[in-house]
PDB file of C-alpha atoms in Angstrom:
ATOM      1  CA  UNK A   1     247.376 165.535 -32.569  1.00  0.00           C
ATOM      2  CA  UNK A   2     246.455 162.339 -35.177  1.00  0.00           C
ATOM      3  CA  UNK A   3     248.796 159.647 -37.053  1.00  0.00           C
ATOM      4  CA  UNK A   4     247.969 157.565 -39.673  1.00  0.00           C
ATOM      5  CA  UNK A   5     250.188 154.273 -39.888  1.00  0.00           C
ATOM      6  CA  UNK A   6     250.010 151.859 -42.157  1.00  0.00           C
ATOM      7  CA  UNK A   7     251.865 147.983 -40.900  1.00  0.00           C
ATOM      8  CA  UNK A   8     254.181 146.722 -43.428  1.00  0.00           C
ATOM      9  CA  UNK A   9     254.263 143.375 -44.604  1.00  0.00           C
ATOM     10  CA  UNK A  10     256.376 141.898 -41.792  1.00  0.00           C
ATOM     11  CA  UNK A  11     256.325 139.528 -39.091  1.00  0.00           C
ATOM     12  CA  UNK A  12     253.354 140.387 -36.567  1.00  0.00           C
ATOM     13  CA  UNK A  13     254.149 142.851 -33.780  1.00  0.00           C
ATOM     14  CA  UNK A  14     252.269 143.731 -30.755  1.00  0.00           C
ATOM     15  CA  UNK A  15     250.566 147.271 -31.810  1.00  0.00           C
ATOM     16  CA  UNK A  16     251.784 149.233 -28.328  1.00  0.00           C
ATOM     17  CA  UNK A  17     255.183 147.754 -29.171  1.00  0.00           C
ATOM     18  CA  UNK A  18     255.166 149.306 -32.760  1.00  0.00           C
ATOM     19  CA  UNK A  19     253.538 152.463 -32.002  1.00  0.00           C
ATOM     20  CA  UNK A  20     256.351 152.851 -29.419  1.00  0.00           C
ATOM     21  CA  UNK A  21     259.200 152.396 -31.758  1.00  0.00           C
ATOM     22  CA  UNK A  22     257.261 154.605 -34.896  1.00  0.00           C
ATOM     23  CA  UNK A  23     256.358 157.624 -32.510  1.00  0.00           C
ATOM     24  CA  UNK A  24     259.154 157.564 -29.619  1.00  0.00           C
ATOM     25  CA  UNK A  25     257.508 160.601 -28.357  1.00  0.00           C
ATOM     26  CA  UNK A  26     254.734 158.436 -26.912  1.00  0.00           C
ATOM     27  CA  UNK A  27     256.149 155.834 -24.120  1.00  0.00           C
ATOM     28  CA  UNK A  28     254.660 151.914 -24.277  1.00  0.00           C
ATOM     29  CA  UNK A  29     252.593 152.893 -21.297  1.00  0.00           C
ATOM     30  CA  UNK A  30     251.219 156.150 -22.861  1.00  0.00           C
ATOM     31  CA  UNK A  31     250.247 153.968 -25.933  1.00  0.00           C
ATOM     32  CA  UNK A  32     248.236 151.382 -24.153  1.00  0.00           C
ATOM     33  CA  UNK A  33     246.514 153.964 -21.938  1.00  0.00           C
ATOM     34  CA  UNK A  34     245.490 155.729 -25.320  1.00  0.00           C
ATOM     35  CA  UNK A  35     244.345 152.240 -26.416  1.00  0.00           C
ATOM     36  CA  UNK A  36     242.308 151.501 -23.674  1.00  0.00           C
ATOM     37  CA  UNK A  37     240.805 154.780 -23.998  1.00  0.00           C
ATOM     38  CA  UNK A  38     239.619 154.186 -27.699  1.00  0.00           C
ATOM     39  CA  UNK A  39     242.049 156.658 -29.129  1.00  0.00           C
ATOM     40  CA  UNK A  40     243.904 153.798 -31.212  1.00  0.00           C
ATOM     41  CA  UNK A  41     241.749 151.896 -33.895  1.00  0.00           C
ATOM     42  CA  UNK A  42     243.176 149.483 -35.993  1.00  0.00           C
ATOM     43  CA  UNK A  43     240.961 149.056 -39.523  1.00  0.00           C
ATOM     44  CA  UNK A  44     238.710 151.712 -37.860  1.00  0.00           C
ATOM     45  CA  UNK A  45     238.033 149.427 -35.036  1.00  0.00           C
ATOM     46  CA  UNK A  46     238.972 149.430 -30.876  1.00  0.00           C
ATOM     47  CA  UNK A  47     241.912 147.085 -30.124  1.00  0.00           C
ATOM     48  CA  UNK A  48     243.662 145.673 -27.250  1.00  0.00           C
ATOM     49  CA  UNK A  49     247.584 146.307 -26.620  1.00  0.00           C
ATOM     50  CA  UNK A  50     248.380 142.698 -27.236  1.00  0.00           C
ATOM     51  CA  UNK A  51     246.748 142.666 -30.618  1.00  0.00           C
ATOM     52  CA  UNK A  52     249.557 141.232 -33.179  1.00  0.00           C
ATOM     53  CA  UNK A  53     249.740 143.423 -36.095  1.00  0.00           C
ATOM     54  CA  UNK A  54     248.666 142.169 -39.672  1.00  0.00           C
ATOM     55  CA  UNK A  55     249.779 142.878 -43.185  1.00  0.00           C
ATOM     56  CA  UNK A  56     248.757 146.005 -44.265  1.00  0.00           C
ATOM     57  CA  UNK A  57     246.468 146.992 -41.001  1.00  0.00           C
ATOM     58  CA  UNK A  58     245.411 150.521 -40.770  1.00  0.00           C
ATOM     59  CA  UNK A  59     246.631 152.434 -37.632  1.00  0.00           C
ATOM     60  CA  UNK A  60     245.025 155.697 -36.265  1.00  0.00           C
ATOM     61  CA  UNK A  61     246.051 157.012 -33.457  1.00  0.00           C
ATOM     62  CA  UNK A  62     244.823 160.706 -32.160  1.00  0.00           C
ATOM     63  CA  UNK A  63     245.638 162.320 -28.666  1.00  0.00           C
ATOM     64  CA  UNK A  64     244.889 165.742 -27.039  1.00  0.00           C
ATOM     65  CA  UNK A  65     248.605 168.038 -27.900  1.00  0.00           C
ATOM     66  CA  UNK A  66     250.310 168.861 -24.742  1.00  0.00           C
ATOM     67  CA  UNK A  67     248.629 171.754 -23.043  1.00  0.00           C
ATOM     68  CA  UNK A  68     250.243 174.625 -21.692  1.00  0.00           C
ATOM     69  CA  UNK A  69     251.710 173.692 -18.031  1.00  0.00           C
ATOM     70  CA  UNK A  70     250.081 176.396 -15.471  1.00  0.00           C
ATOM     71  CA  UNK A  71     252.170 175.172 -12.798  1.00  0.00           C
ATOM     72  CA  UNK A  72     254.488 177.522 -11.544  1.00  0.00           C
ATOM     73  CA  UNK A  73     258.152 177.647 -11.213  1.00  0.00           C
ATOM     74  CA  UNK A  74     259.320 177.919  -8.115  1.00  0.00           C
ATOM     75  CA  UNK A  75     262.925 179.189  -7.019  1.00  0.00           C
ATOM     76  CA  UNK A  76     263.026 176.081  -3.910  1.00  0.00           C
ATOM     77  CA  UNK A  77     266.529 175.004  -2.906  1.00  0.00           C
ATOM     78  CA  UNK A  78     267.115 170.993  -4.385  1.00  0.00           C
ATOM     79  CA  UNK A  79     269.635 168.689  -3.134  1.00  0.00           C
ATOM     80  CA  UNK A  80     271.421 167.385  -6.254  1.00  0.00           C
ATOM     81  CA  UNK A  81     273.457 164.583  -6.282  1.00  0.00           C
ATOM     82  CA  UNK A  82     274.231 164.277  -9.855  1.00  0.00           C
ATOM     83  CA  UNK A  83     273.369 166.316 -13.019  1.00  0.00           C
ATOM     84  CA  UNK A  84     274.214 166.493 -16.584  1.00  0.00           C
ATOM     85  CA  UNK A  85     272.568 167.407 -20.060  1.00  0.00           C
ATOM     86  CA  UNK A  86     270.512 164.480 -19.679  1.00  0.00           C
ATOM     87  CA  UNK A  87     269.318 163.673 -16.224  1.00  0.00           C
ATOM     88  CA  UNK A  88     269.305 165.255 -12.712  1.00  0.00           C
ATOM     89  CA  UNK A  89     269.788 163.227  -9.671  1.00  0.00           C
ATOM     90  CA  UNK A  90     267.871 164.720  -7.161  1.00  0.00           C
ATOM     91  CA  UNK A  91     267.689 163.855  -3.088  1.00  0.00           C
ATOM     92  CA  UNK A  92     264.232 164.938  -1.797  1.00  0.00           C
ATOM     93  CA  UNK A  93     263.580 165.663   1.293  1.00  0.00           C
ATOM     94  CA  UNK A  94     260.868 164.531   3.695  1.00  0.00           C
ATOM     95  CA  UNK A  95     257.358 166.533   3.166  1.00  0.00           C
ATOM     96  CA  UNK A  96     258.018 167.237  -0.435  1.00  0.00           C
ATOM     97  CA  UNK A  97     254.998 166.114  -3.127  1.00  0.00           C
ATOM     98  CA  UNK A  98     257.317 165.089  -6.268  1.00  0.00           C
ATOM     99  CA  UNK A  99     254.266 166.590  -8.360  1.00  0.00           C
ATOM    100  CA  UNK A 100     251.389 168.782  -8.064  1.00  0.00           C
ATOM    101  CA  UNK A 101     247.659 167.193  -7.126  1.00  0.00           C
ATOM    102  CA  UNK A 102     244.373 168.303  -5.676  1.00  0.00           C
ATOM    103  CA  UNK A 103     245.950 170.596  -2.501  1.00  0.00           C
ATOM    104  CA  UNK A 104     249.659 170.478  -3.452  1.00  0.00           C
ATOM    105  CA  UNK A 105     249.925 172.964  -6.062  1.00  0.00           C
ATOM    106  CA  UNK A 106     252.518 174.588  -4.819  1.00  0.00           C
ATOM    107  CA  UNK A 107     255.972 173.598  -3.210  1.00  0.00           C
ATOM    108  CA  UNK A 108     256.221 170.119  -5.310  1.00  0.00           C
ATOM    109  CA  UNK A 109     259.669 168.997  -6.436  1.00  0.00           C
ATOM    110  CA  UNK A 110     258.220 169.809 -10.155  1.00  0.00           C
ATOM    111  CA  UNK A 111     257.487 173.713  -9.498  1.00  0.00           C
ATOM    112  CA  UNK A 112     261.720 173.624  -7.948  1.00  0.00           C
ATOM    113  CA  UNK A 113     262.626 171.292 -11.086  1.00  0.00           C
ATOM    114  CA  UNK A 114     260.745 174.107 -13.507  1.00  0.00           C
ATOM    115  CA  UNK A 115     262.547 176.648 -11.856  1.00  0.00           C
ATOM    116  CA  UNK A 116     266.256 175.277 -11.765  1.00  0.00           C
ATOM    117  CA  UNK A 117     266.024 173.420 -15.791  1.00  0.00           C
ATOM    118  CA  UNK A 118     263.728 176.131 -17.304  1.00  0.00           C
ATOM    119  CA  UNK A 119     262.501 174.068 -20.516  1.00  0.00           C
ATOM    120  CA  UNK A 120     264.834 171.650 -20.431  1.00  0.00           C
ATOM    121  CA  UNK A 121     262.455 168.802 -18.621  1.00  0.00           C
ATOM    122  CA  UNK A 122     260.766 165.789 -20.663  1.00  0.00           C
ATOM    123  CA  UNK A 123     257.166 166.060 -21.713  1.00  0.00           C
ATOM    124  CA  UNK A 124     256.290 162.288 -21.996  1.00  0.00           C
ATOM    125  CA  UNK A 125     253.970 162.403 -18.489  1.00  0.00           C
ATOM    126  CA  UNK A 126     252.035 165.425 -19.620  1.00  0.00           C
ATOM    127  CA  UNK A 127     252.010 169.055 -18.574  1.00  0.00           C
ATOM    128  CA  UNK A 128     251.984 167.907 -14.800  1.00  0.00           C
ATOM    129  CA  UNK A 129     254.828 165.867 -14.064  1.00  0.00           C
ATOM    130  CA  UNK A 130     257.574 167.177 -16.753  1.00  0.00           C
ATOM    131  CA  UNK A 131     260.945 164.945 -16.171  1.00  0.00           C
ATOM    132  CA  UNK A 132     259.362 162.529 -13.864  1.00  0.00           C
ATOM    133  CA  UNK A 133     259.774 158.845 -14.262  1.00  0.00           C
ATOM    134  CA  UNK A 134     259.131 157.567 -11.171  1.00  0.00           C
ATOM    135  CA  UNK A 135     258.038 158.997  -8.028  1.00  0.00           C
ATOM    136  CA  UNK A 136     258.286 158.233  -3.662  1.00  0.00           C
ATOM    137  CA  UNK A 137     255.810 159.108  -1.060  1.00  0.00           C
ATOM    138  CA  UNK A 138     255.683 162.542  -0.078  1.00  0.00           C
ATOM    139  CA  UNK A 139     257.110 161.183   3.459  1.00  0.00           C
ATOM    140  CA  UNK A 140     259.627 158.675   2.087  1.00  0.00           C
ATOM    141  CA  UNK A 141     263.004 160.931   1.610  1.00  0.00           C
ATOM    142  CA  UNK A 142     265.836 159.892  -0.972  1.00  0.00           C
ATOM    143  CA  UNK A 143     267.431 160.030  -4.296  1.00  0.00           C
ATOM    144  CA  UNK A 144     264.945 159.817  -7.351  1.00  0.00           C
ATOM    145  CA  UNK A 145     266.198 160.742 -11.255  1.00  0.00           C
ATOM    146  CA  UNK A 146     264.392 163.132 -13.596  1.00  0.00           C
ATOM    147  CA  UNK A 147     265.082 163.168 -17.310  1.00  0.00           C
ATOM    148  CA  UNK A 148     265.669 166.581 -19.168  1.00  0.00           C
ATOM    149  CA  UNK A 149     264.640 164.994 -22.739  1.00  0.00           C
ATOM    150  CA  UNK A 150     261.911 162.542 -24.352  1.00  0.00           C
ATOM    151  CA  UNK A 151     264.699 160.431 -25.690  1.00  0.00           C
ATOM    152  CA  UNK A 152     266.108 159.660 -22.007  1.00  0.00           C
ATOM    153  CA  UNK A 153     262.744 159.394 -20.164  1.00  0.00           C
ATOM    154  CA  UNK A 154     262.013 156.399 -22.679  1.00  0.00           C
ATOM    155  CA  UNK A 155     264.846 154.769 -22.415  1.00  0.00           C
ATOM    156  CA  UNK A 156     264.661 154.814 -18.169  1.00  0.00           C
ATOM    157  CA  UNK A 157     261.069 153.980 -18.461  1.00  0.00           C
ATOM    158  CA  UNK A 158     261.722 151.384 -20.677  1.00  0.00           C
ATOM    159  CA  UNK A 159     264.626 149.679 -17.547  1.00  0.00           C
ATOM    160  CA  UNK A 160     262.290 150.397 -14.986  1.00  0.00           C
ATOM    161  CA  UNK A 161     259.305 148.163 -17.386  1.00  0.00           C
ATOM    162  CA  UNK A 162     261.947 145.851 -17.491  1.00  0.00           C
ATOM    163  CA  UNK A 163     263.124 145.525 -13.342  1.00  0.00           C
ATOM    164  CA  UNK A 164     266.696 146.256 -14.746  1.00  0.00           C
ATOM    165  CA  UNK A 165     266.868 149.670 -12.223  1.00  0.00           C
ATOM    166  CA  UNK A 166     268.380 148.999  -9.013  1.00  0.00           C
ATOM    167  CA  UNK A 167     266.647 150.622  -6.529  1.00  0.00           C
ATOM    168  CA  UNK A 168     267.376 149.916  -2.565  1.00  0.00           C
ATOM    169  CA  UNK A 169     265.647 151.830   0.042  1.00  0.00           C
ATOM    170  CA  UNK A 170     266.568 151.755   3.701  1.00  0.00           C
ATOM    171  CA  UNK A 171     263.642 151.629   6.484  1.00  0.00           C
ATOM    172  CA  UNK A 172     263.339 150.882  10.245  1.00  0.00           C
ATOM    173  CA  UNK A 173     260.373 148.585  11.129  1.00  0.00           C
ATOM    174  CA  UNK A 174     258.694 146.475  13.778  1.00  0.00           C
ATOM    175  CA  UNK A 175     259.723 143.479  14.927  1.00  0.00           C
ATOM    176  CA  UNK A 176     262.773 140.903  14.792  1.00  0.00           C
ATOM    177  CA  UNK A 177     263.451 138.705  12.184  1.00  0.00           C
ATOM    178  CA  UNK A 178     263.567 134.973  12.436  1.00  0.00           C
ATOM    179  CA  UNK A 179     266.133 135.093   9.322  1.00  0.00           C
ATOM    180  CA  UNK A 180     268.695 137.795   7.702  1.00  0.00           C
ATOM    181  CA  UNK A 181     266.730 137.931   4.448  1.00  0.00           C
ATOM    182  CA  UNK A 182     264.027 137.074   2.710  1.00  0.00           C
ATOM    183  CA  UNK A 183     261.609 138.189  -0.212  1.00  0.00           C
ATOM    184  CA  UNK A 184     258.066 139.001  -0.286  1.00  0.00           C
ATOM    185  CA  UNK A 185     256.228 138.028  -3.823  1.00  0.00           C
ATOM    186  CA  UNK A 186     252.712 138.898  -3.277  1.00  0.00           C
ATOM    187  CA  UNK A 187     250.298 140.893  -5.872  1.00  0.00           C
ATOM    188  CA  UNK A 188     249.238 144.582  -4.793  1.00  0.00           C
ATOM    189  CA  UNK A 189     246.563 146.615  -6.208  1.00  0.00           C
ATOM    190  CA  UNK A 190     243.473 149.000  -4.782  1.00  0.00           C
ATOM    191  CA  UNK A 191     242.424 147.898  -1.223  1.00  0.00           C
ATOM    192  CA  UNK A 192     238.820 146.819  -1.970  1.00  0.00           C
ATOM    193  CA  UNK A 193     237.388 148.735   1.260  1.00  0.00           C
ATOM    194  CA  UNK A 194     239.617 151.960   1.428  1.00  0.00           C
ATOM    195  CA  UNK A 195     239.993 152.967  -1.878  1.00  0.00           C
ATOM    196  CA  UNK A 196     243.036 155.517  -1.050  1.00  0.00           C
ATOM    197  CA  UNK A 197     245.009 152.488   0.389  1.00  0.00           C
ATOM    198  CA  UNK A 198     246.532 149.443  -1.051  1.00  0.00           C
ATOM    199  CA  UNK A 199     246.641 146.160  -0.267  1.00  0.00           C
ATOM    200  CA  UNK A 200     248.330 142.515  -1.130  1.00  0.00           C
ATOM    201  CA  UNK A 201     245.582 141.274  -3.431  1.00  0.00           C
ATOM    202  CA  UNK A 202     245.532 138.026  -4.950  1.00  0.00           C
ATOM    203  CA  UNK A 203     242.800 138.467  -7.507  1.00  0.00           C
ATOM    204  CA  UNK A 204     242.967 141.789  -8.862  1.00  0.00           C
ATOM    205  CA  UNK A 205     246.581 143.040  -8.012  1.00  0.00           C
ATOM    206  CA  UNK A 206     249.762 143.477  -9.925  1.00  0.00           C
ATOM    207  CA  UNK A 207     252.740 141.501  -9.593  1.00  0.00           C
ATOM    208  CA  UNK A 208     254.866 142.832  -6.772  1.00  0.00           C
ATOM    209  CA  UNK A 209     258.452 141.758  -5.382  1.00  0.00           C
ATOM    210  CA  UNK A 210     260.178 142.709  -2.610  1.00  0.00           C
ATOM    211  CA  UNK A 211     263.447 141.681  -1.249  1.00  0.00           C
ATOM    212  CA  UNK A 212     264.725 142.389   2.376  1.00  0.00           C
ATOM    213  CA  UNK A 213     267.359 142.021   4.320  1.00  0.00           C
ATOM    214  CA  UNK A 214     268.608 142.844   8.091  1.00  0.00           C
ATOM    215  CA  UNK A 215     271.266 145.287   8.626  1.00  0.00           C
ATOM    216  CA  UNK A 216     270.790 145.534  11.992  1.00  0.00           C
ATOM    217  CA  UNK A 217     268.440 144.476  15.110  1.00  0.00           C
ATOM    218  CA  UNK A 218     267.462 147.241  17.053  1.00  0.00           C
ATOM    219  CA  UNK A 219     266.440 147.822  20.157  1.00  0.00           C
ATOM    220  CA  UNK A 220     262.913 147.448  21.789  1.00  0.00           C
ATOM    221  CA  UNK A 221     261.519 144.948  18.968  1.00  0.00           C
ATOM    222  CA  UNK A 222     262.781 147.155  16.342  1.00  0.00           C
ATOM    223  CA  UNK A 223     264.808 146.133  12.959  1.00  0.00           C
ATOM    224  CA  UNK A 224     266.846 148.324  10.441  1.00  0.00           C
ATOM    225  CA  UNK A 225     266.989 146.976   7.037  1.00  0.00           C
ATOM    226  CA  UNK A 226     267.474 147.360   3.581  1.00  0.00           C
ATOM    227  CA  UNK A 227     264.641 146.427   0.586  1.00  0.00           C
ATOM    228  CA  UNK A 228     265.276 145.807  -2.913  1.00  0.00           C
ATOM    229  CA  UNK A 229     262.400 146.855  -5.766  1.00  0.00           C
ATOM    230  CA  UNK A 230     262.040 144.215  -8.124  1.00  0.00           C
ATOM    231  CA  UNK A 231     259.308 145.827  -9.222  1.00  0.00           C
ATOM    232  CA  UNK A 232     257.564 149.402  -8.082  1.00  0.00           C
ATOM    233  CA  UNK A 233     254.159 149.377  -7.330  1.00  0.00           C
ATOM    234  CA  UNK A 234     252.439 152.108  -5.034  1.00  0.00           C
ATOM    235  CA  UNK A 235     253.351 151.673  -1.428  1.00  0.00           C
ATOM    236  CA  UNK A 236     255.147 148.622  -2.270  1.00  0.00           C
ATOM    237  CA  UNK A 237     257.450 148.298   0.539  1.00  0.00           C
ATOM    238  CA  UNK A 238     255.074 149.659   3.269  1.00  0.00           C
ATOM    239  CA  UNK A 239     252.308 147.169   2.099  1.00  0.00           C
ATOM    240  CA  UNK A 240     254.829 144.501   1.813  1.00  0.00           C
ATOM    241  CA  UNK A 241     256.687 144.879   5.175  1.00  0.00           C
ATOM    242  CA  UNK A 242     253.173 145.032   6.893  1.00  0.00           C
ATOM    243  CA  UNK A 243     251.931 142.025   4.843  1.00  0.00           C
ATOM    244  CA  UNK A 244     254.666 140.130   6.950  1.00  0.00           C
ATOM    245  CA  UNK A 245     254.219 141.356  10.266  1.00  0.00           C
ATOM    246  CA  UNK A 246     256.759 144.146   9.911  1.00  0.00           C
ATOM    247  CA  UNK A 247     254.923 147.489   9.169  1.00  0.00           C
ATOM    248  CA  UNK A 248     257.531 150.277   9.097  1.00  0.00           C
ATOM    249  CA  UNK A 249     257.839 153.043  12.116  1.00  0.00           C
ATOM    250  CA  UNK A 250     256.278 155.807  11.779  1.00  0.00           C
ATOM    251  CA  UNK A 251     253.898 154.445   8.811  1.00  0.00           C
ATOM    252  CA  UNK A 252     250.294 155.248  10.944  1.00  0.00           C
ATOM    253  CA  UNK A 253     248.697 153.914   7.461  1.00  0.00           C
ATOM    254  CA  UNK A 254     249.438 150.461   7.147  1.00  0.00           C
ATOM    255  CA  UNK A 255     251.231 150.138  11.066  1.00  0.00           C
ATOM    256  CA  UNK A 256     250.281 151.235  14.663  1.00  0.00           C
ATOM    257  CA  UNK A 257     248.859 154.642  14.936  1.00  0.00           C
ATOM    258  CA  UNK A 258     250.634 157.454  16.878  1.00  0.00           C
ATOM    259  CA  UNK A 259     253.749 155.494  18.070  1.00  0.00           C
ATOM    260  CA  UNK A 260     255.498 157.141  21.045  1.00  0.00           C
ATOM    261  CA  UNK A 261     258.997 157.490  20.111  1.00  0.00           C
ATOM    262  CA  UNK A 262     260.557 160.741  20.227  1.00  0.00           C
ATOM    263  CA  UNK A 263     261.958 162.218  17.365  1.00  0.00           C
ATOM    264  CA  UNK A 264     260.149 160.210  14.957  1.00  0.00           C
ATOM    265  CA  UNK A 265     258.815 162.257  12.128  1.00  0.00           C
ATOM    266  CA  UNK A 266     256.579 159.864   9.911  1.00  0.00           C
ATOM    267  CA  UNK A 267     257.388 157.141   8.251  1.00  0.00           C
ATOM    268  CA  UNK A 268     261.012 155.813   8.416  1.00  0.00           C
ATOM    269  CA  UNK A 269     261.489 154.825   4.744  1.00  0.00           C
ATOM    270  CA  UNK A 270     264.786 156.615   2.488  1.00  0.00           C
ATOM    271  CA  UNK A 271     264.916 155.541  -1.009  1.00  0.00           C
ATOM    272  CA  UNK A 272     269.074 155.194  -0.692  1.00  0.00           C
ATOM    273  CA  UNK A 273     270.368 153.766  -4.208  1.00  0.00           C
ATOM    274  CA  UNK A 274     269.709 154.320  -7.654  1.00  0.00           C
ATOM    275  CA  UNK A 275     271.503 152.595 -10.602  1.00  0.00           C
ATOM    276  CA  UNK A 276     270.754 152.341 -14.216  1.00  0.00           C
ATOM    277  CA  UNK A 277     272.025 152.324 -17.666  1.00  0.00           C
ATOM    278  CA  UNK A 278     273.030 156.095 -18.705  1.00  0.00           C
ATOM    279  CA  UNK A 279     270.631 157.041 -21.635  1.00  0.00           C
ATOM    280  CA  UNK A 280     273.577 158.748 -23.460  1.00  0.00           C
ATOM    281  CA  UNK A 281     276.621 156.762 -22.402  1.00  0.00           C
ATOM    282  CA  UNK A 282     275.025 153.253 -21.989  1.00  0.00           C
ATOM    283  CA  UNK A 283     277.376 152.661 -19.032  1.00  0.00           C
ATOM    284  CA  UNK A 284     276.086 151.655 -15.646  1.00  0.00           C
ATOM    285  CA  UNK A 285     275.621 154.366 -13.519  1.00  0.00           C
ATOM    286  CA  UNK A 286     274.906 154.462  -9.551  1.00  0.00           C
ATOM    287  CA  UNK A 287     273.993 157.036  -6.879  1.00  0.00           C
ATOM    288  CA  UNK A 288     273.915 157.359  -3.237  1.00  0.00           C
ATOM    289  CA  UNK A 289     272.562 158.925  -0.516  1.00  0.00           C
ATOM    290  CA  UNK A 290     273.057 159.917   3.069  1.00  0.00           C
ATOM    291  CA  UNK A 291     270.193 159.431   5.577  1.00  0.00           C
ATOM    292  CA  UNK A 292     268.498 162.069   7.035  1.00  0.00           C
ATOM    293  CA  UNK A 293     269.596 163.676  10.679  1.00  0.00           C
ATOM    294  CA  UNK A 294     266.303 162.283  12.142  1.00  0.00           C
ATOM    295  CA  UNK A 295     266.685 158.782  10.536  1.00  0.00           C
ATOM    296  CA  UNK A 296     270.302 158.793  11.593  1.00  0.00           C
ATOM    297  CA  UNK A 297     269.203 160.309  15.340  1.00  0.00           C
ATOM    298  CA  UNK A 298     266.676 157.579  15.459  1.00  0.00           C
ATOM    299  CA  UNK A 299     268.759 154.498  14.772  1.00  0.00           C
ATOM    300  CA  UNK A 300     271.515 155.847  17.297  1.00  0.00           C
ATOM    301  CA  UNK A 301     268.906 155.885  19.637  1.00  0.00           C
ATOM    302  CA  UNK A 302     267.375 152.533  19.106  1.00  0.00           C
ATOM    303  CA  UNK A 303     271.073 151.163  18.935  1.00  0.00           C
TER     304      UNK A 303
END
């Protein structure tokens, strides 16, 4: 698909913002990807996302039309917290992958959503991730919002980018804290050696901020904490807590491997609270999900 735009005689504006305003179905992050790939030309030349448009600049945009979704709909039970014509809030169980990827073509949240929502899912994030605005790890449980149309998706994606969405996670971590609360402000990027991992990376990382507070000091040197995300980088809570000496219990990537604790089922991280401005009502809404049974059992055992 191609678009041809001519910038009017108005004050200078960033090109990524202007294209997003003119073609709402293209999220600003997707526009930035197109610019990086050379799919956006200004006066027949490549540009950068922060380019300030000038009077009568000619903009040419090209990208592939959405392909037919080859991910099959599957009748998989969903724990639905809330649903209306714009959004659906689900409580994701442990071991469920959010969207199809290599080695996980079936049994994902997207497979289940395609069956439940049929054709009512946003298409902004492509054919493999319909409706998906944000993700949580396979072994993380908890609450997610899915968008049923592109209008809602764009509004929520903008809120995520502006860091205005409330995202609170509960976790059990190693060690006891000297202070009841704190902030980890450390950029996160790809690990310099192990490319499958993330790491605190002050040279090539992106801004990452996690607020934490201790909910309860547990037995055997563990703590029950709440983490509030200001940003949303890959593995953010896991990386940040490990970086200050408090890796999550059960996280064998960033913490001790194979901890001997009966009832442990992988990393103890649960997306508990999610709040945002509803894309249709323009009112703040907040949703909460219960801790999974195994998590509650561990807390009782360590209490």
